[in-house]
Amino acid sequence: MHVRRTIENNEEAEIRPSKTYQSFIAAVGGHRELSFIEKNVRNYIMREVQNISKLEDAKEFEKYLLRMKEKNPNFFFEHELEVDQSIKIAFWADARSRVACEYFGDVISFNTTYNTNMYNLVFDSFVGVNHHGRSTLLGCALMKNEDIQSFK
């Protein structure tokens, strides 16, 4: 429990895992006295600590979308959460993008080539072309799966 708490506290303080591991080595007097390696520290952070952060990040993202809606009633968003409260699907478009969609939404490019590793969500952009021939952002989405139901 002491080791876990130390790892969690150091991660929160943004201390690198290698430094955390070195502190354990110094505390016990050498590598041979530890029953784990640096990779175990990194795995614990990825599996336990960052998983908690991901769920907190999903809650903060939802709060952000609600604040944007409060600031501007023309801001639009919809989202769906998984059972564990992580993001399944989120779509949003600010007021400017919604107006641009009315004018330049005849042809819309939907791009799903951006994949974020940390959250395993695909970032999708909806892009139109304005009267100057320049791309204009019409909306954004995050999706956990690229299946037909998610696209609907």
PDB file of C-alpha atoms in Angstrom:
ATOM      1  CA  MET A   1       0.000   0.000   0.000  1.00  0.00           C
ATOM      2  CA  HIS A   2       2.876   2.373   0.775  1.00  0.00           C
ATOM      3  CA  VAL A   3       4.407   1.829  -2.665  1.00  0.00           C
ATOM      4  CA  ARG A   4       1.055   2.346  -4.400  1.00  0.00           C
ATOM      5  CA  ARG A   5       0.354   5.538  -2.462  1.00  0.00           C
ATOM      6  CA  THR A   6       3.836   6.843  -3.256  1.00  0.00           C
ATOM      7  CA  ILE A   7       3.375   6.126  -6.968  1.00  0.00           C
ATOM      8  CA  GLU A   8      -0.047   7.806  -6.988  1.00  0.00           C
ATOM      9  CA  ASN A   9       1.219  10.872  -5.091  1.00  0.00           C
ATOM     10  CA  ASN A  10       4.268  11.210  -7.335  1.00  0.00           C
ATOM     11  CA  GLU A  11       2.137  10.884 -10.464  1.00  0.00           C
ATOM     12  CA  GLU A  12      -0.177  13.609  -9.180  1.00  0.00           C
ATOM     13  CA  ALA A  13       2.868  15.797  -8.484  1.00  0.00           C
ATOM     14  CA  GLU A  14       4.038  15.061 -12.066  1.00  0.00           C
ATOM     15  CA  ILE A  15       7.200  13.292 -10.946  1.00  0.00           C
ATOM     16  CA  ARG A  16       8.475  10.998 -13.696  1.00  0.00           C
ATOM     17  CA  PRO A  17       8.086   7.242 -13.130  1.00  0.00           C
ATOM     18  CA  SER A  18      11.844   6.760 -13.479  1.00  0.00           C
ATOM     19  CA  LYS A  19      12.445   9.184 -10.590  1.00  0.00           C
ATOM     20  CA  THR A  20       9.801   7.417  -8.517  1.00  0.00           C
ATOM     21  CA  TYR A  21      11.496   4.103  -9.146  1.00  0.00           C
ATOM     22  CA  GLN A  22      14.916   5.556  -8.294  1.00  0.00           C
ATOM     23  CA  SER A  23      13.513   6.799  -4.965  1.00  0.00           C
ATOM     24  CA  PHE A  24      12.431   3.233  -4.118  1.00  0.00           C
ATOM     25  CA  ILE A  25      15.919   1.943  -4.980  1.00  0.00           C
ATOM     26  CA  ALA A  26      17.520   4.573  -2.749  1.00  0.00           C
ATOM     27  CA  ALA A  27      15.110   3.811   0.120  1.00  0.00           C
ATOM     28  CA  VAL A  28      15.873   0.065   0.189  1.00  0.00           C
ATOM     29  CA  GLY A  29      19.547   0.216  -0.748  1.00  0.00           C
ATOM     30  CA  GLY A  30      19.631  -1.246  -4.257  1.00  0.00           C
ATOM     31  CA  HIS A  31      17.846  -2.923  -7.152  1.00  0.00           C
ATOM     32  CA  ARG A  32      18.142  -6.381  -5.690  1.00  0.00           C
ATOM     33  CA  GLU A  33      16.140  -5.446  -2.618  1.00  0.00           C
ATOM     34  CA  LEU A  34      13.055  -4.529  -4.688  1.00  0.00           C
ATOM     35  CA  SER A  35      10.527  -7.119  -5.835  1.00  0.00           C
ATOM     36  CA  PHE A  36       9.527  -5.070  -8.896  1.00  0.00           C
ATOM     37  CA  ILE A  37      11.119  -3.194 -11.788  1.00  0.00           C
ATOM     38  CA  GLU A  38      10.552   0.251 -13.281  1.00  0.00           C
ATOM     39  CA  LYS A  39       8.217  -1.223 -15.916  1.00  0.00           C
ATOM     40  CA  ASN A  40       5.907  -2.361 -13.082  1.00  0.00           C
ATOM     41  CA  VAL A  41       5.707   1.240 -11.851  1.00  0.00           C
ATOM     42  CA  ARG A  42       4.799   2.443 -15.355  1.00  0.00           C
ATOM     43  CA  ASN A  43       2.219  -0.322 -15.775  1.00  0.00           C
ATOM     44  CA  TYR A  44       0.602   0.536 -12.441  1.00  0.00           C
ATOM     45  CA  ILE A  45       0.344   4.188 -13.483  1.00  0.00           C
ATOM     46  CA  MET A  46      -1.216   3.290 -16.843  1.00  0.00           C
ATOM     47  CA  ARG A  47      -3.618   0.709 -15.434  1.00  0.00           C
ATOM     48  CA  GLU A  48      -4.718   2.234 -12.148  1.00  0.00           C
ATOM     49  CA  VAL A  49      -3.812   5.904 -11.819  1.00  0.00           C
ATOM     50  CA  GLN A  50      -4.523   7.089 -15.360  1.00  0.00           C
ATOM     51  CA  ASN A  51      -7.734   5.076 -15.566  1.00  0.00           C
ATOM     52  CA  ILE A  52      -9.080   7.171 -12.693  1.00  0.00           C
ATOM     53  CA  SER A  53      -7.889  10.303 -14.465  1.00  0.00           C
ATOM     54  CA  LYS A  54      -9.664   9.282 -17.676  1.00  0.00           C
ATOM     55  CA  LEU A  55     -12.971   9.023 -15.842  1.00  0.00           C
ATOM     56  CA  GLU A  56     -12.369  12.381 -14.192  1.00  0.00           C
ATOM     57  CA  ASP A  57     -11.443  13.847 -17.589  1.00  0.00           C
ATOM     58  CA  ALA A  58     -14.762  12.607 -19.032  1.00  0.00           C
ATOM     59  CA  LYS A  59     -16.629  14.375 -16.221  1.00  0.00           C
ATOM     60  CA  GLU A  60     -14.630  17.565 -16.776  1.00  0.00           C
ATOM     61  CA  PHE A  61     -15.282  17.410 -20.528  1.00  0.00           C
ATOM     62  CA  GLU A  62     -19.020  17.165 -19.846  1.00  0.00           C
ATOM     63  CA  LYS A  63     -18.804  20.146 -17.468  1.00  0.00           C
ATOM     64  CA  TYR A  64     -16.949  22.099 -20.163  1.00  0.00           C
ATOM     65  CA  LEU A  65     -19.667  21.386 -22.732  1.00  0.00           C
ATOM     66  CA  LEU A  66     -22.341  22.499 -20.258  1.00  0.00           C
ATOM     67  CA  ARG A  67     -20.430  25.739 -19.530  1.00  0.00           C
ATOM     68  CA  MET A  68     -20.177  26.441 -23.256  1.00  0.00           C
ATOM     69  CA  LYS A  69     -23.941  25.909 -23.604  1.00  0.00           C
ATOM     70  CA  GLU A  70     -24.550  28.323 -20.696  1.00  0.00           C
ATOM     71  CA  LYS A  71     -22.348  30.973 -22.322  1.00  0.00           C
ATOM     72  CA  ASN A  72     -24.007  30.635 -25.711  1.00  0.00           C
ATOM     73  CA  PRO A  73     -27.425  28.968 -26.152  1.00  0.00           C
ATOM     74  CA  ASN A  74     -26.574  28.328 -29.838  1.00  0.00           C
ATOM     75  CA  PHE A  75     -23.758  25.982 -28.818  1.00  0.00           C
ATOM     76  CA  PHE A  76     -24.907  22.433 -29.511  1.00  0.00           C
ATOM     77  CA  PHE A  77     -23.654  19.167 -28.098  1.00  0.00           C
ATOM     78  CA  GLU A  78     -24.786  15.638 -27.536  1.00  0.00           C
ATOM     79  CA  HIS A  79     -22.927  12.854 -25.846  1.00  0.00           C
ATOM     80  CA  GLU A  80     -23.353   9.295 -24.743  1.00  0.00           C
ATOM     81  CA  LEU A  81     -21.416   7.677 -21.912  1.00  0.00           C
ATOM     82  CA  GLU A  82     -20.458   4.070 -21.327  1.00  0.00           C
ATOM     83  CA  VAL A  83     -21.582   2.199 -18.215  1.00  0.00           C
ATOM     84  CA  ASP A  84     -18.277   3.130 -16.524  1.00  0.00           C
ATOM     85  CA  GLN A  85     -18.976   6.841 -17.303  1.00  0.00           C
ATOM     86  CA  SER A  86     -16.268   7.077 -19.978  1.00  0.00           C
ATOM     87  CA  ILE A  87     -17.076   8.801 -23.263  1.00  0.00           C
ATOM     88  CA  LYS A  88     -18.712   6.618 -25.882  1.00  0.00           C
ATOM     89  CA  ILE A  89     -19.722   9.353 -28.344  1.00  0.00           C
ATOM     90  CA  ALA A  90     -19.626  13.151 -28.135  1.00  0.00           C
ATOM     91  CA  PHE A  91     -20.552  15.674 -30.819  1.00  0.00           C
ATOM     92  CA  TRP A  92     -20.364  19.463 -30.555  1.00  0.00           C
ATOM     93  CA  ALA A  93     -20.627  22.533 -32.750  1.00  0.00           C
ATOM     94  CA  ASP A  94     -20.303  26.142 -31.639  1.00  0.00           C
ATOM     95  CA  ALA A  95     -22.611  28.911 -32.855  1.00  0.00           C
ATOM     96  CA  ARG A  96     -20.223  30.060 -35.583  1.00  0.00           C
ATOM     97  CA  SER A  97     -19.862  26.521 -36.946  1.00  0.00           C
ATOM     98  CA  ARG A  98     -23.635  26.057 -36.972  1.00  0.00           C
ATOM     99  CA  VAL A  99     -24.126  29.240 -38.984  1.00  0.00           C
ATOM    100  CA  ALA A 100     -21.305  28.232 -41.341  1.00  0.00           C
ATOM    101  CA  CYS A 101     -23.026  24.879 -41.845  1.00  0.00           C
ATOM    102  CA  GLU A 102     -26.179  26.672 -43.079  1.00  0.00           C
ATOM    103  CA  TYR A 103     -24.156  28.591 -45.675  1.00  0.00           C
ATOM    104  CA  PHE A 104     -21.419  26.112 -46.571  1.00  0.00           C
ATOM    105  CA  GLY A 105     -22.958  22.753 -45.683  1.00  0.00           C
ATOM    106  CA  ASP A 106     -23.779  21.630 -49.223  1.00  0.00           C
ATOM    107  CA  VAL A 107     -20.771  19.324 -49.208  1.00  0.00           C
ATOM    108  CA  ILE A 108     -19.346  18.125 -45.910  1.00  0.00           C
ATOM    109  CA  SER A 109     -16.130  16.204 -45.439  1.00  0.00           C
ATOM    110  CA  PHE A 110     -16.150  13.829 -42.485  1.00  0.00           C
ATOM    111  CA  ASN A 111     -12.627  12.887 -41.408  1.00  0.00           C
ATOM    112  CA  THR A 112     -11.946  10.122 -38.883  1.00  0.00           C
ATOM    113  CA  THR A 113      -8.209   9.769 -39.349  1.00  0.00           C
ATOM    114  CA  TYR A 114      -7.183  11.252 -35.992  1.00  0.00           C
ATOM    115  CA  ASN A 115      -6.853   8.672 -33.223  1.00  0.00           C
ATOM    116  CA  THR A 116      -5.800   9.663 -29.718  1.00  0.00           C
ATOM    117  CA  ASN A 117      -3.822   7.012 -27.870  1.00  0.00           C
ATOM    118  CA  MET A 118      -4.474   8.082 -24.300  1.00  0.00           C
ATOM    119  CA  TYR A 119      -8.271   7.784 -24.419  1.00  0.00           C
ATOM    120  CA  ASN A 120      -8.606   5.412 -27.387  1.00  0.00           C
ATOM    121  CA  LEU A 121     -11.134   7.783 -28.939  1.00  0.00           C
ATOM    122  CA  VAL A 122     -11.296   8.702 -32.591  1.00  0.00           C
ATOM    123  CA  PHE A 123     -11.464  12.466 -33.247  1.00  0.00           C
ATOM    124  CA  ASP A 124     -13.781  13.330 -36.110  1.00  0.00           C
ATOM    125  CA  SER A 125     -14.048  16.665 -37.870  1.00  0.00           C
ATOM    126  CA  PHE A 126     -16.847  17.910 -40.089  1.00  0.00           C
ATOM    127  CA  VAL A 127     -15.434  20.353 -42.626  1.00  0.00           C
ATOM    128  CA  GLY A 128     -17.058  22.423 -45.368  1.00  0.00           C
ATOM    129  CA  VAL A 129     -15.651  24.819 -47.961  1.00  0.00           C
ATOM    130  CA  ASN A 130     -16.532  28.523 -47.741  1.00  0.00           C
ATOM    131  CA  HIS A 131     -17.042  30.958 -50.622  1.00  0.00           C
ATOM    132  CA  HIS A 132     -13.291  31.746 -50.618  1.00  0.00           C
ATOM    133  CA  GLY A 133     -12.448  28.090 -51.236  1.00  0.00           C
ATOM    134  CA  ARG A 134     -11.088  27.656 -47.717  1.00  0.00           C
ATOM    135  CA  SER A 135     -11.930  24.918 -45.267  1.00  0.00           C
ATOM    136  CA  THR A 136     -14.269  25.837 -42.456  1.00  0.00           C
ATOM    137  CA  LEU A 137     -14.950  23.731 -39.379  1.00  0.00           C
ATOM    138  CA  LEU A 138     -18.596  22.728 -39.022  1.00  0.00           C
ATOM    139  CA  GLY A 139     -18.428  20.432 -36.001  1.00  0.00           C
ATOM    140  CA  CYS A 140     -16.379  17.882 -34.064  1.00  0.00           C
ATOM    141  CA  ALA A 141     -16.921  14.494 -32.521  1.00  0.00           C
ATOM    142  CA  LEU A 142     -15.188  11.914 -30.359  1.00  0.00           C
ATOM    143  CA  MET A 143     -16.090   8.258 -30.846  1.00  0.00           C
ATOM    144  CA  LYS A 144     -14.999   5.128 -29.044  1.00  0.00           C
ATOM    145  CA  ASN A 145     -15.969   2.824 -31.931  1.00  0.00           C
ATOM    146  CA  GLU A 146     -16.064   3.338 -35.668  1.00  0.00           C
ATOM    147  CA  ASP A 147     -19.062   1.089 -36.206  1.00  0.00           C
ATOM    148  CA  ILE A 148     -22.239   1.854 -38.153  1.00  0.00           C
ATOM    149  CA  GLN A 149     -24.290   2.590 -35.021  1.00  0.00           C
ATOM    150  CA  SER A 150     -21.735   5.159 -33.833  1.00  0.00           C
ATOM    151  CA  PHE A 151     -21.819   6.943 -37.185  1.00  0.00           C
ATOM    152  CA  LYS A 152     -25.628   7.139 -37.087  1.00  0.00           C
TER     153      LYS A 152
END
